[in-house]
Each structure stands twice: as C-alpha cells, then as structure tokens.
Coordinates of C-alpha atoms in Angstrom, one line a residue:
Chain A
X1413 CA -5.2 23.6 -8.3
X1414 CA -7.9 21.1 -8.8
X1415 CA -10.4 23.4 -10.6
X1416 CA -7.9 24.7 -13.0
X1417 CA -7.0 21.4 -14.5
X1418 CA -9.7 20.4 -17.0
X1419 CA -7.6 18.3 -19.3
X1420 CA -8.6 14.7 -18.9
X1421 CA -5.1 13.4 -19.5
X1422 CA -2.0 15.4 -18.8
X1423 CA 0.2 15.6 -21.8
X1424 CA 3.3 17.2 -20.4
X1425 CA 5.9 14.4 -19.9
X1426 CA 7.0 16.0 -16.6
X1427 CA 3.4 15.8 -15.4
X1428 CA 3.1 12.2 -16.5
X1429 CA 6.3 11.3 -14.6
X1430 CA 5.2 13.4 -11.6
X1431 CA 8.4 15.5 -11.6
X1432 CA 9.1 19.2 -11.9
X1433 CA 10.4 20.6 -15.2
X1434 CA 14.2 20.9 -15.1
X1435 CA 14.7 17.7 -13.2
X1436 CA 18.0 15.9 -13.7
X1437 CA 18.3 12.8 -15.9
X1438 CA 18.8 10.8 -12.7
X1439 CA 15.6 12.2 -11.2
X1440 CA 13.7 11.4 -14.5
X1441 CA 15.0 7.9 -14.6
X1442 CA 14.2 7.3 -11.0
X1443 CA 10.7 8.5 -11.4
X1444 CA 10.3 6.5 -14.6
X1445 CA 11.5 3.3 -12.9
X1446 CA 9.2 3.8 -9.9
X1447 CA 6.2 4.3 -12.1
X1448 CA 7.1 1.3 -14.2
X1449 CA 7.3 -0.9 -11.2
X1450 CA 4.0 0.5 -10.0
X1451 CA 2.2 -0.3 -13.2
X1452 CA 4.0 -3.6 -14.0
X1453 CA 1.8 -6.6 -14.6
X1454 CA 3.1 -8.3 -11.4
X1455 CA 2.7 -5.2 -9.3
X1456 CA 0.3 -5.5 -6.3
X1457 CA 0.1 -1.7 -5.8
X1458 CA -2.9 -1.2 -8.1
X1459 CA -4.8 -4.2 -7.0
X1460 CA -8.6 -3.5 -7.0
X1461 CA -8.1 0.1 -8.3
X1462 CA -6.5 -0.2 -11.7
X1463 CA -7.8 -2.3 -14.6
X1464 CA -5.5 -4.1 -17.0
X1465 CA -6.4 -1.6 -19.7
X1466 CA -5.5 1.4 -17.5
X1467 CA -2.3 -0.2 -16.5
X1468 CA -1.3 -0.7 -20.1
X1469 CA -2.3 2.9 -21.0
X1470 CA -0.3 4.2 -18.1
X1471 CA 2.7 2.2 -19.1
X1472 CA 2.5 3.5 -22.6
X1473 CA 2.2 7.1 -21.4
X1474 CA 5.1 6.6 -19.0
X1475 CA 7.3 5.2 -21.7
X1476 CA 6.4 8.0 -24.1
X1477 CA 7.2 10.6 -21.5
X1478 CA 10.5 9.0 -20.6
X1479 CA 11.5 8.9 -24.3
X1480 CA 10.4 12.5 -24.8
X1481 CA 12.5 13.6 -21.8
X1482 CA 15.6 11.6 -22.3
X1483 CA 15.5 10.7 -26.0
X1484 CA 17.7 13.7 -27.0
X1485 CA 20.5 12.8 -24.7
X1486 CA 20.5 9.2 -25.7
X1487 CA 20.9 10.3 -29.3
X1488 CA 23.9 12.3 -28.4
X1489 CA 25.7 9.5 -26.7
X1490 CA 24.4 6.4 -28.5
X1491 CA 22.5 7.1 -31.7
X1492 CA 21.6 3.5 -32.4
X1493 CA 19.5 2.9 -29.3
X1494 CA 17.4 6.1 -29.8
X1495 CA 15.6 4.6 -32.8
X1496 CA 11.9 5.2 -32.5
X1497 CA 10.3 2.6 -30.3
X1498 CA 7.2 0.8 -31.5
X1499 CA 5.0 2.5 -29.0
X1500 CA 1.9 2.7 -31.1
X1501 CA 1.9 -1.0 -31.7
X1502 CA -1.2 -2.7 -30.4
X1503 CA -0.5 -4.1 -27.0
X1504 CA -1.4 -7.8 -26.8
X1505 CA -2.4 -9.8 -23.8
X1506 CA 0.3 -10.1 -21.2
X1507 CA 2.6 -7.7 -23.0
X1508 CA 4.3 -5.3 -20.8
X1509 CA 6.3 -2.4 -22.1
X1510 CA 9.6 -3.9 -21.0
X1511 CA 9.0 -6.5 -23.7
X1512 CA 8.2 -3.9 -26.3
X1513 CA 11.5 -2.2 -25.4
X1514 CA 13.4 -5.4 -25.7
X1515 CA 11.8 -6.0 -29.0
X1516 CA 12.8 -2.6 -30.2
X1517 CA 16.3 -3.2 -29.0
X1518 CA 16.5 -6.5 -30.7
X1519 CA 15.4 -5.0 -34.0
X1520 CA 17.9 -2.2 -33.9
X1521 CA 21.5 -3.5 -33.7
X1522 CA 22.2 -2.2 -30.3
X1523 CA 25.7 -1.6 -29.0
X1524 CA 26.8 -4.2 -26.6
X1525 CA 25.2 -3.4 -23.2
X1526 CA 26.8 -4.0 -19.9
X1527 CA 24.2 -6.4 -18.6
X1528 CA 24.8 -8.1 -15.3
X1529 CA 24.8 -11.8 -15.9
X1530 CA 24.3 -14.7 -13.6
X1531 CA 24.0 -18.3 -14.7
X1532 CA 20.5 -19.8 -14.3
X1533 CA 18.7 -22.8 -15.7
X1534 CA 15.4 -24.6 -15.5
X1535 CA 16.6 -26.9 -12.7
X1536 CA 17.4 -23.8 -10.5
X1537 CA 14.0 -22.4 -11.1
X1538 CA 12.3 -25.6 -10.0
X1539 CA 14.5 -26.0 -7.0
X1540 CA 13.7 -22.5 -5.9
X1541 CA 10.1 -23.1 -6.3
X1542 CA 10.2 -26.3 -4.3
X1543 CA 12.1 -24.5 -1.5
X1544 CA 9.1 -22.2 -1.2
X1545 CA 6.9 -25.3 -1.0
X1546 CA 4.9 -24.2 -4.0
X1547 CA 3.4 -26.2 -6.8
X1548 CA 3.5 -25.0 -10.4
X1549 CA -0.1 -24.0 -10.0
X1550 CA 0.7 -22.0 -6.9
X1551 CA 3.4 -20.1 -8.7
X1552 CA 1.2 -19.6 -11.7
X1553 CA -1.5 -18.1 -9.4
X1554 CA 1.0 -15.7 -7.8
X1555 CA 2.6 -14.5 -10.9
X1556 CA -0.3 -14.8 -13.4
X1557 CA 2.0 -16.6 -15.7
X1558 CA 0.5 -19.7 -17.4
X1559 CA 1.2 -23.0 -15.9
X1560 CA 2.3 -24.4 -19.2
X1561 CA 4.9 -21.6 -19.6
X1562 CA 6.3 -22.3 -16.1
X1563 CA 6.6 -26.0 -16.9
X1564 CA 8.3 -25.3 -20.2
X1565 CA 10.7 -22.9 -18.5
X1566 CA 11.6 -25.4 -15.8
X1567 CA 12.1 -28.2 -18.3
X1568 CA 13.8 -26.0 -20.8
X1569 CA 11.6 -27.3 -23.5
X1570 CA 12.8 -24.9 -26.2
X1571 CA 9.9 -25.4 -28.6
X1572 CA 7.3 -24.7 -25.9
X1573 CA 9.0 -21.7 -24.4
X1574 CA 7.3 -18.3 -24.4
X1575 CA 8.4 -16.1 -27.2
X1576 CA 11.8 -14.5 -26.7
X1577 CA 10.3 -11.0 -26.2
X1578 CA 8.5 -12.3 -23.1
X1579 CA 11.0 -14.7 -21.9
X1580 CA 13.2 -12.5 -19.7
X1581 CA 10.2 -10.7 -18.3
X1582 CA 8.6 -14.0 -17.3
X1583 CA 11.8 -15.3 -15.8
X1584 CA 12.4 -12.1 -13.9
X1585 CA 8.8 -12.1 -12.5
X1586 CA 9.2 -15.7 -11.5
X1587 CA 12.5 -15.1 -9.8
X1588 CA 11.2 -12.1 -8.0
X1589 CA 8.3 -14.0 -6.7
X1590 CA 10.7 -16.8 -5.6
X1591 CA 12.8 -14.2 -3.7
X1592 CA 16.0 -14.3 -5.9
X1593 CA 18.6 -11.8 -5.0
X1594 CA 19.3 -10.7 -8.5
X1595 CA 16.4 -11.6 -10.8
X1596 CA 17.5 -9.4 -13.8
X1597 CA 21.0 -10.9 -14.0
X1598 CA 19.6 -14.4 -13.7
X1599 CA 17.0 -13.7 -16.3
X1600 CA 19.8 -12.7 -18.7
X1601 CA 21.6 -15.8 -17.8
X1602 CA 18.6 -18.0 -18.5
X1603 CA 17.8 -16.3 -21.7
X1604 CA 21.3 -16.6 -23.0
X1605 CA 21.3 -20.3 -22.2
X1606 CA 18.1 -21.3 -23.8
X1607 CA 18.1 -18.9 -26.8
X1608 CA 21.4 -20.1 -27.8
X1609 CA 20.1 -23.7 -27.9
X1610 CA 17.1 -22.8 -30.0
X1611 CA 17.4 -23.5 -33.7
X1612 CA 17.5 -20.2 -35.6
X1613 CA 14.4 -21.0 -37.6
X1614 CA 12.4 -21.5 -34.5
X1615 CA 13.5 -18.2 -33.2
X1616 CA 12.6 -16.5 -36.5
X1617 CA 9.2 -18.1 -36.7
X1618 CA 8.3 -17.1 -33.2
X1619 CA 9.5 -13.5 -33.7
X1620 CA 7.4 -13.2 -36.8
X1621 CA 4.3 -14.2 -34.9
X1622 CA 4.5 -11.1 -32.8
X1623 CA 5.5 -8.7 -35.5
X1624 CA 2.2 -8.5 -37.3
Chain B
X170 CA -14.7 -1.1 -3.4
X171 CA -17.4 -1.6 -0.8
X172 CA -20.7 -0.2 -2.0
X173 CA -22.2 0.7 1.3
X174 CA -20.9 3.3 3.8
X175 CA -21.6 2.3 7.4
X176 CA -22.7 5.8 8.3
X177 CA -25.5 5.9 5.6
X178 CA -27.8 4.1 7.9
X179 CA -30.2 6.7 9.3
X180 CA -30.3 6.8 13.0
X181 CA -31.9 9.2 15.4
X182 CA -28.6 10.6 16.4
X183 CA -27.6 11.6 12.9
X184 CA -28.2 15.3 13.7
X185 CA -25.4 15.2 16.3
X186 CA -23.0 13.6 13.8
X187 CA -21.8 16.9 12.4
X188 CA -19.8 17.4 15.7
X189 CA -16.3 16.8 14.6
X190 CA -15.0 13.8 16.5
X191 CA -11.4 14.8 15.7
X192 CA -11.6 17.6 18.3
X193 CA -9.1 19.4 16.2
X194 CA -9.2 22.7 18.1
X195 CA -6.5 21.4 20.4
X196 CA -3.4 19.7 19.0
X197 CA -2.5 16.4 20.7
X198 CA 1.1 15.5 19.6
X199 CA 2.1 11.9 20.0
X200 CA -1.4 10.6 19.4
X201 CA -1.1 7.9 16.7
X202 CA -3.7 5.5 15.4
X203 CA -2.9 2.3 13.7
X204 CA -5.4 0.7 11.4
X205 CA -5.5 -1.0 8.0
X206 CA -8.5 -2.9 7.0
X207 CA -7.2 -6.4 6.8
X208 CA -6.9 -8.8 9.8
X209 CA -3.6 -10.5 10.4
X210 CA -1.5 -7.8 8.8
X211 CA 0.3 -7.1 12.1
X212 CA -1.3 -4.0 13.4
X213 CA -1.2 -5.1 17.0
X214 CA 2.4 -6.3 16.6
X215 CA 3.5 -3.0 15.1
X216 CA 1.6 -0.9 17.7
X217 CA 3.0 -2.9 20.6
X218 CA 6.5 -2.8 19.2
X219 CA 6.4 1.0 18.6
X220 CA 5.1 1.5 22.1
X221 CA 7.9 -0.6 23.6
X222 CA 10.4 1.3 21.5
X223 CA 9.1 4.6 22.6
X224 CA 9.0 3.5 26.3
X225 CA 12.6 2.3 26.0
X226 CA 13.4 6.0 25.1
X227 CA 12.0 6.9 28.5
X228 CA 8.9 8.3 27.1
X229 CA 5.6 7.7 28.9
X230 CA 3.4 5.7 26.6
X231 CA -0.3 4.7 26.7
X232 CA -1.3 1.8 24.5
X233 CA -5.0 1.6 23.9
X234 CA -6.7 -1.5 22.4
X235 CA -9.4 0.0 20.1
X236 CA -10.3 -3.4 18.6
X237 CA -13.9 -3.6 19.5
X238 CA -14.4 -7.2 18.5
X239 CA -11.1 -9.0 19.2
X240 CA -9.1 -7.2 21.8
X241 CA -5.7 -8.9 22.4
X242 CA -3.0 -6.3 23.0
X243 CA -2.6 -7.7 26.5
X244 CA -1.5 -11.0 24.9
X245 CA 1.0 -9.2 22.7
X246 CA 2.5 -7.9 25.9
X247 CA 2.4 -11.3 27.6
X248 CA -0.2 -10.2 30.2
X249 CA -3.5 -11.5 31.4
X250 CA -6.6 -9.6 30.6
X251 CA -6.9 -6.7 33.1
X252 CA -9.9 -6.6 35.4
X253 CA -11.3 -3.4 33.9
X254 CA -11.4 -2.8 30.2
X255 CA -13.0 -0.5 27.7
X256 CA -16.1 -2.6 28.0
X257 CA -16.7 -1.0 31.3
X258 CA -16.3 2.4 29.8
X259 CA -18.8 1.7 27.1
X260 CA -21.2 0.2 29.6
X261 CA -20.8 3.2 32.0
X262 CA -19.5 1.0 34.7
X263 CA -16.4 3.1 34.6
X264 CA -16.6 6.8 34.1
X265 CA -12.9 7.8 33.9
X266 CA -10.7 6.4 31.2
X267 CA -7.7 7.0 33.5
X268 CA -9.0 4.3 35.9
X269 CA -8.6 1.7 33.2
X270 CA -4.9 2.3 32.5
X271 CA -2.8 -0.5 34.0
X272 CA 1.0 -0.9 34.2
X273 CA 2.6 -3.4 31.9
X274 CA 5.9 -5.4 32.3
X275 CA 7.5 -2.7 30.3
X276 CA 8.5 0.3 32.4
X277 CA 6.8 3.5 31.3
X278 CA 4.2 1.7 29.2
X279 CA 0.6 1.6 30.4
X280 CA -2.2 -0.3 28.7
X281 CA -6.0 0.3 28.4
X282 CA -7.2 -3.1 27.4
X283 CA -9.9 -3.6 24.8
X284 CA -13.5 -4.7 25.1
X285 CA -14.2 -8.1 26.4
X286 CA -16.2 -10.0 23.8
X287 CA -19.9 -9.3 24.2
X288 CA -22.5 -11.3 22.3
X289 CA -23.1 -8.1 20.6
X290 CA -20.3 -5.7 19.5
X291 CA -20.8 -2.5 21.4
X292 CA -23.2 -0.1 19.7
X293 CA -21.4 3.1 20.3
X294 CA -23.3 6.4 20.4
X295 CA -21.8 9.5 19.0
X296 CA -21.6 11.1 22.4
X297 CA -19.9 8.0 23.9
X298 CA -17.2 8.2 21.2
X299 CA -16.8 11.9 21.9
X300 CA -16.4 11.3 25.6
X301 CA -13.9 8.6 25.0
X302 CA -11.8 10.6 22.6
X303 CA -11.8 13.8 24.7
X304 CA -10.7 11.8 27.7
X305 CA -8.1 10.0 25.8
X306 CA -6.5 13.2 24.5
X307 CA -6.4 14.5 28.0
X308 CA -4.3 11.6 29.3
X309 CA -1.0 12.7 30.7
X310 CA 1.2 10.3 28.6
X311 CA 3.6 11.8 26.0
X312 CA 2.5 9.2 23.5
X313 CA -0.9 7.6 22.9
X314 CA -1.0 4.6 20.5
X315 CA -4.4 3.5 19.5
X316 CA -4.5 0.1 17.9
X317 CA -7.6 -0.6 15.8
X318 CA -9.4 -3.8 14.7
X319 CA -9.7 -5.1 11.2
X320 CA -12.4 -3.9 8.9
X321 CA -13.6 -0.5 7.7
X322 CA -16.5 0.0 10.1
X323 CA -17.7 3.4 11.2
X324 CA -16.3 3.4 14.7
X325 CA -12.9 2.1 13.6
X326 CA -12.7 4.9 10.9
X327 CA -13.7 7.5 13.5
X328 CA -11.0 6.4 15.9
X329 CA -8.5 6.2 13.1
X330 CA -9.3 9.8 12.1
X331 CA -9.2 11.1 15.7
X332 CA -5.4 10.8 16.0
X333 CA -2.8 13.3 15.0
X334 CA -1.0 10.8 12.9
X335 CA -2.7 7.9 11.0
X336 CA -0.8 4.7 10.4
X337 CA -2.0 1.9 8.1
X338 CA -0.4 -1.5 8.0
X339 CA -0.5 -3.7 5.0
X340 CA 1.3 -6.9 3.9
X341 CA 2.4 -7.7 0.3
X342 CA -0.8 -9.6 -0.6
X343 CA -3.6 -8.6 -2.9
X344 CA -6.3 -8.9 -0.2
X345 CA -4.4 -6.7 2.2
X346 CA -3.7 -4.1 -0.5
X347 CA -7.3 -4.0 -1.5
X348 CA -8.5 -3.6 2.1
X349 CA -6.0 -0.9 2.8
X350 CA -7.3 1.2 -0.1
X351 CA -10.9 0.5 1.0
X352 CA -10.1 1.5 4.5
X353 CA -8.3 4.7 3.6
X354 CA -10.9 5.7 1.1
X355 CA -13.7 5.0 3.6
X356 CA -11.9 7.2 6.2
X357 CA -11.4 10.1 3.9
X358 CA -15.0 10.1 2.6
X359 CA -16.3 9.7 6.1
X360 CA -14.3 12.8 7.1
X361 CA -15.7 14.7 4.1
X362 CA -19.3 13.5 4.7
X363 CA -19.4 14.9 8.2
X364 CA -18.0 18.2 7.3
X365 CA -21.4 19.3 6.2
X366 CA -25.0 18.9 7.3
X367 CA -26.3 19.6 3.8
X368 CA -28.2 16.6 2.5
X369 CA -27.4 17.6 -1.1
X370 CA -23.7 17.7 -0.5
X371 CA -23.8 14.5 1.5
X372 CA -25.6 12.9 -1.4
X373 CA -22.9 13.9 -3.8
X374 CA -20.2 12.4 -1.6
X375 CA -22.2 9.3 -1.0
X376 CA -22.9 8.8 -4.7
X377 CA -19.2 9.3 -5.5
X378 CA -18.1 7.0 -2.8
X379 CA -20.5 4.3 -4.0
X380 CA -19.4 4.5 -7.6
X381 CA -17.7 1.3 -8.3
X382 CA -14.5 2.8 -9.6
X383 CA -12.8 6.1 -8.8
X384 CA -12.2 8.3 -11.8
X385 CA -8.6 7.5 -12.9
X386 CA -7.6 10.9 -14.2
X387 CA -9.0 13.1 -11.5
X388 CA -10.4 11.2 -8.5
X389 CA -11.4 14.5 -6.9
X390 CA -13.7 15.5 -9.7
X391 CA -16.7 15.3 -7.5
X392 CA -15.6 18.4 -5.7
X393 CA -16.7 20.3 -8.7
X394 CA -20.2 19.1 -8.0
X395 CA -19.8 20.2 -4.4
X396 CA -18.5 23.5 -5.5
X397 CA -21.6 24.1 -7.6
X398 CA -23.6 23.9 -4.3
X399 CA -21.2 25.5 -2.0
X400 CA -17.8 26.8 -3.3
X401 CA -16.4 27.6 0.1
X402 CA -17.1 24.2 1.4
X403 CA -15.5 22.6 -1.7
X404 CA -12.3 24.5 -1.0
X405 CA -12.4 23.6 2.6
X406 CA -12.8 19.9 1.6
X407 CA -9.8 20.2 -0.8
X408 CA -7.8 21.6 2.1
X409 CA -8.8 18.7 4.3
X410 CA -7.9 16.2 1.6
X411 CA -4.5 17.9 1.3
X412 CA -4.0 17.6 5.1
X413 CA -5.0 13.9 5.0
X414 CA -1.6 12.2 4.9
X415 CA -1.8 8.7 6.4
X416 CA 1.5 6.8 6.9
X417 CA 1.9 3.5 5.3
X418 CA 3.9 0.5 6.7
X419 CA 4.5 -2.7 4.7
X420 CA 4.8 -5.6 7.1
X421 CA 6.2 -9.1 6.6
X422 CA 8.2 -8.0 3.6
X423 CA 10.3 -11.0 2.5
X424 CA 12.6 -9.3 -0.1
X425 CA 13.6 -6.0 -1.5
X426 CA 10.9 -6.0 -4.2
X427 CA 8.2 -6.4 -1.5
X428 CA 9.6 -3.4 0.4
X429 CA 9.2 -1.4 -2.7
X430 CA 5.4 -2.0 -2.7
X431 CA 5.0 1.0 -0.3
X432 CA 6.5 3.3 -2.9
X433 CA 4.2 2.1 -5.6
X434 CA 1.2 2.4 -3.3
X435 CA 2.1 6.0 -2.6
X436 CA 1.9 6.6 -6.3
X437 CA -1.4 4.8 -6.7
X438 CA -3.0 6.6 -3.8
X439 CA -2.0 10.0 -5.1
X440 CA -3.0 9.3 -8.7
X441 CA -6.1 7.2 -8.4
X442 CA -7.5 8.1 -5.0
X443 CA -6.4 11.7 -4.8
X444 CA -4.7 11.9 -1.5
X445 CA -1.1 11.7 -0.3
X446 CA 0.1 8.5 1.4
X447 CA 3.5 8.6 3.1
X448 CA 5.4 5.3 3.1
X449 CA 7.4 5.2 6.3
X450 CA 9.0 1.8 5.9
X451 CA 8.8 -1.9 5.8
X452 CA 9.1 -4.5 8.5
X453 CA 10.7 -7.8 7.5
X454 CA 9.4 -11.2 8.0
X455 CA 10.6 -13.2 11.0
X456 CA 9.3 -16.4 12.6
X457 CA 10.5 -14.9 15.9
X458 CA 7.3 -12.9 16.0
X459 CA 5.0 -15.8 16.3
X460 CA 7.5 -17.7 18.5
X461 CA 7.5 -14.7 20.9
X462 CA 3.7 -14.7 21.0
X463 CA 3.7 -18.3 21.8
X464 CA 6.2 -17.8 24.5
X465 CA 3.9 -15.0 25.8
X466 CA 6.5 -12.2 25.6
X467 CA 6.6 -9.2 23.4
X468 CA 8.8 -9.6 20.4
X469 CA 10.9 -6.6 21.2
X470 CA 11.3 -7.7 24.8
X471 CA 12.6 -11.1 23.5
X472 CA 14.7 -9.7 20.7
X473 CA 15.6 -6.1 21.6
X474 CA 18.5 -6.1 19.1
X475 CA 16.8 -8.3 16.5
X476 CA 16.5 -7.7 12.8
X477 CA 13.0 -6.3 13.0
X478 CA 14.0 -4.0 15.9
X479 CA 15.9 -1.8 13.4
X480 CA 12.9 -1.7 11.0
X481 CA 10.6 -0.7 13.8
X482 CA 13.0 1.9 15.1
X483 CA 13.3 3.5 11.7
X484 CA 9.5 3.6 11.4
X485 CA 9.2 5.1 14.9
X486 CA 11.7 7.8 13.9
X487 CA 9.8 8.7 10.8
X488 CA 6.6 8.9 12.6
X489 CA 8.0 11.0 15.4
X490 CA 9.5 13.4 12.8
X491 CA 6.2 13.7 11.1
X492 CA 4.7 14.8 14.3
X493 CA 7.4 17.3 15.0
X494 CA 8.7 15.5 18.0
X495 CA 12.4 15.2 18.4
X496 CA 13.1 11.6 19.2
X497 CA 16.1 9.4 19.2
X498 CA 14.8 5.9 18.7

C-alpha cells in the first residue's frame, strides 16, 4: 500500500512497466509499447503534467526495464541485436529513445529485419500537408518539429535533412499527424529513398556529430 | 494546474459544507454525470447520444442540463427551450424537480432543461444543491444523465461527483487534455477536502492542491501528512481515492493514433495523479454532427446506423457494465 512504499523510484522492471512478475513476453512488450507511446515526444497524454526532463527519464527507465525483462530471450534467438544499448548516453534535445535504439541497431550489424515498407517521398508529404490545409508552420507547431526540417524533408534536400538517427522518427511523427494509415512503413520507405541518395561521406559526418 | 480552489473562499455556509453531497448512503444505479473541463469537446453531444441510445433500448431516461451558464441540450434534441427550467428551481419558483421534466421527440426520453441565462450565474447554496441532488436521485427513470458545463467550478465538480458513474470527455488537443486533468484533479481534491472539518487537514490538502506540480513518483504523498494528524482519516481518503474511477471518452478522434490517447491518459492519471481512469472508448470525427445540429435534429436520430452510432453504443455498453446494469445497446 501507499505507506509501505518509501522508495522514490521503483527499480523493479515489472513495477516500471506496471505489470505483474511472470507476465508473458507479449504482455511485457504490449506494456512497453503503451508506455513508450505515452511518453513519446509527440504524445499529448502528459500535457501540462510531465516535463520534458521527466519524459526523458521515464523513457530511459522504460527502455531499461524492457531490456532487463526481454534481453535474455533476445540473446537466445538473435545474439547480435542484444548488444548493450547506449542507454547511459546523455540525451540531447529532441532525442527520443526510439532514435537511440535505431542508433544502436545501426552500429551493431543487425540481422535483416522484416520491416514493413511503403514508398514515400517529399512530394507525398507536402501533398498530405496541403490536403489538411496546413502551412509548414502549422505542422511545425503541431509536431514540435522545426520548420526548416519539415521544409528539407518535403524538398528532399539531402544536405539539410535531419540526421539519420532522427529521420525516421520525424517522418513517422509527421505522417501520424497527417493521418497516414501506415506511418512506420512509409517512414522506412522515405528513409531508404533519401539515405541511399546521400553521399557516404555526408552520412558519416552527420553520424559522427552525434556520437560524441 | 489552477492555483485556486473555488471552495477556498470562506463563506458563512462553510460549516454546512461537510454534509456529503454525494448522498452515498443510497445507491442510485444508472445515474451518470458527464463533464470534462473544456468547452466544445462534445459533452452535450455525447450525453444526448447516450440518452437516445438508452431510450432506444426501451429504457426510461432523464436527461438533465446541468450547464449553469450555457444550457443548450434542448437544441441538441431539436427542441425549443421548455417553459420551465432549472432556473425556476434555483429561484424557488418551482419546488418539485419532477414538474420540470418534459417529453422530448424521442420516446422514453425526458429532459430537464438548464438554466436560462441570468445576468448573474446562479449562486447556489449548499442546501439548494442538496435539495436538487436528493430530488434528482429520487426520480423514477432507470437512467439519469447529467450533462455539465465547461470549467472546473465548484458547483460543476459537486454535480459531477454526485453521480454513480463519472464520465469525462476530451478531444485530442493539448488544451482539452490539460483541462481534463485539471477538472479531475479538482474533483478528487474537492471530495477529499470535504471529508473532514479539520482546518489542519484541509490546509494540507489545499497546500498540496495548490502546489504547481504534483509529485511525479508518488502523487499521494501528502496522505502521509494527513496520517500524521489523523491516521484513520488518511486511510479513509486512500479508500475514496481508490474508489474514484472516472471514465474517459476521447471525442473527435480522426485516426487510430488519436484513439490511443485514452490509453496513455489512463497511464498518466495513475502514475502522475494517483487515481485510476478508465478509458471506455473513442468517438470518431464526423461532419454529420454539426450538420445535424444545424438541421435541428439529434445526430443519432438523423443517423441511427451511422459510423458514430457504433462508437457511442460501445461506450454505452461499457458504462452500463461498469454500473452493473445488464444492457444490450
């Protein structure tokens, strides 16, 4: 009960994910995904109650709990992806954990994933935005993504694009706001399109910016 | 968070305030209140639609317009403003609430219309609210649906708490989400505040309510301070908080991500405000709602099999189950 719990932050991963010990992997994953959606940068649910800092702390704790509860099983089936994730890395502005995960996966040679894929380009993004009757500024206000980023994404200006670690997250956020059916698959499609066209040295330089 | 609780204003009647407005000694199944802080989130639309849905199941339903400043349920039903309204009750021109209930175009559904606009919103005394709520609970209808106005004012919170089931409506917008939390937090703290006459305990609750941000790890930490004064009371409060389980509806959801907002708000309420919130479903976005209003018919009357009708039926079922009423909406 309330008065028995004096620890300021619950350390038990089950407690962090709000599930009972012995929950199935499916239950763990479902709880993890619900929480991640709740504390995502574009989530409305914490509006006025949760600061950005708390949000990031929560995301880190959730991520740690998830790895603690499922890490073993991943190791059994796919040793490569269970490489330690850079959770302790300082979180920069606008970084959400999803990006950190993608970064970790990009560093470790991950086995080919079955990622749903749907073609998407800058023109599509713009058209969807115009269909909503929104200006770039409107969309920036709704998603908290910088105007310059949105413009670069719509115009596919490779050099001015956000760093690859953020790219898919941004696209997904934009597509969600624009009411796309399948934002994740379209984000994959967009990323595959523009990253292929970026010269390798640009990619490398941009990566290194965020490695420090 | 708002920094001032409406009930902190000292008034000569404050000694009476400890009388529990919820009249919990008798159970009144089927009495639902619908509130939610923000104007324009669709409270009246949802309440009217639920009422029509219940009436279509041959239930007797009483719809009550508890919006003290902007009553318009009659318009949602495509009716003219009835002769007698709650204004007459507040002004003592009508003594019996039952005399105010009028038939609507929907069979089985009666309406008590809201207050006409006065130059001054009615200043309700505690005893008036008590008289209103006890008469309301005694009405013969199987269902009483009390629609509340926007804002987190004291009367609105009292009426919200008086029902057996509390429904809040939000829309997927930051302002609405913020007001929903403010409304629910205000309701819960008002409930706790009036559980005691002790100025010391009231001071603790008030101080905690006024703190700009609730403690993220344990939002109910202040109960420890209450326990230091009165341990039994603190446990009773904990029980009340546990029993406080408002139901959440997300209205005007345009896509699947927006329907998921309710799930996330459940989590935030439990973790950051310390009480359970039950998400009972989303209602989609449909231009037909405002078209129906303009045509002066109720949406469900115009579109009985429409897209939103399913959403509303699902929510009605959930609410009825929560209240242990078997219902086949």
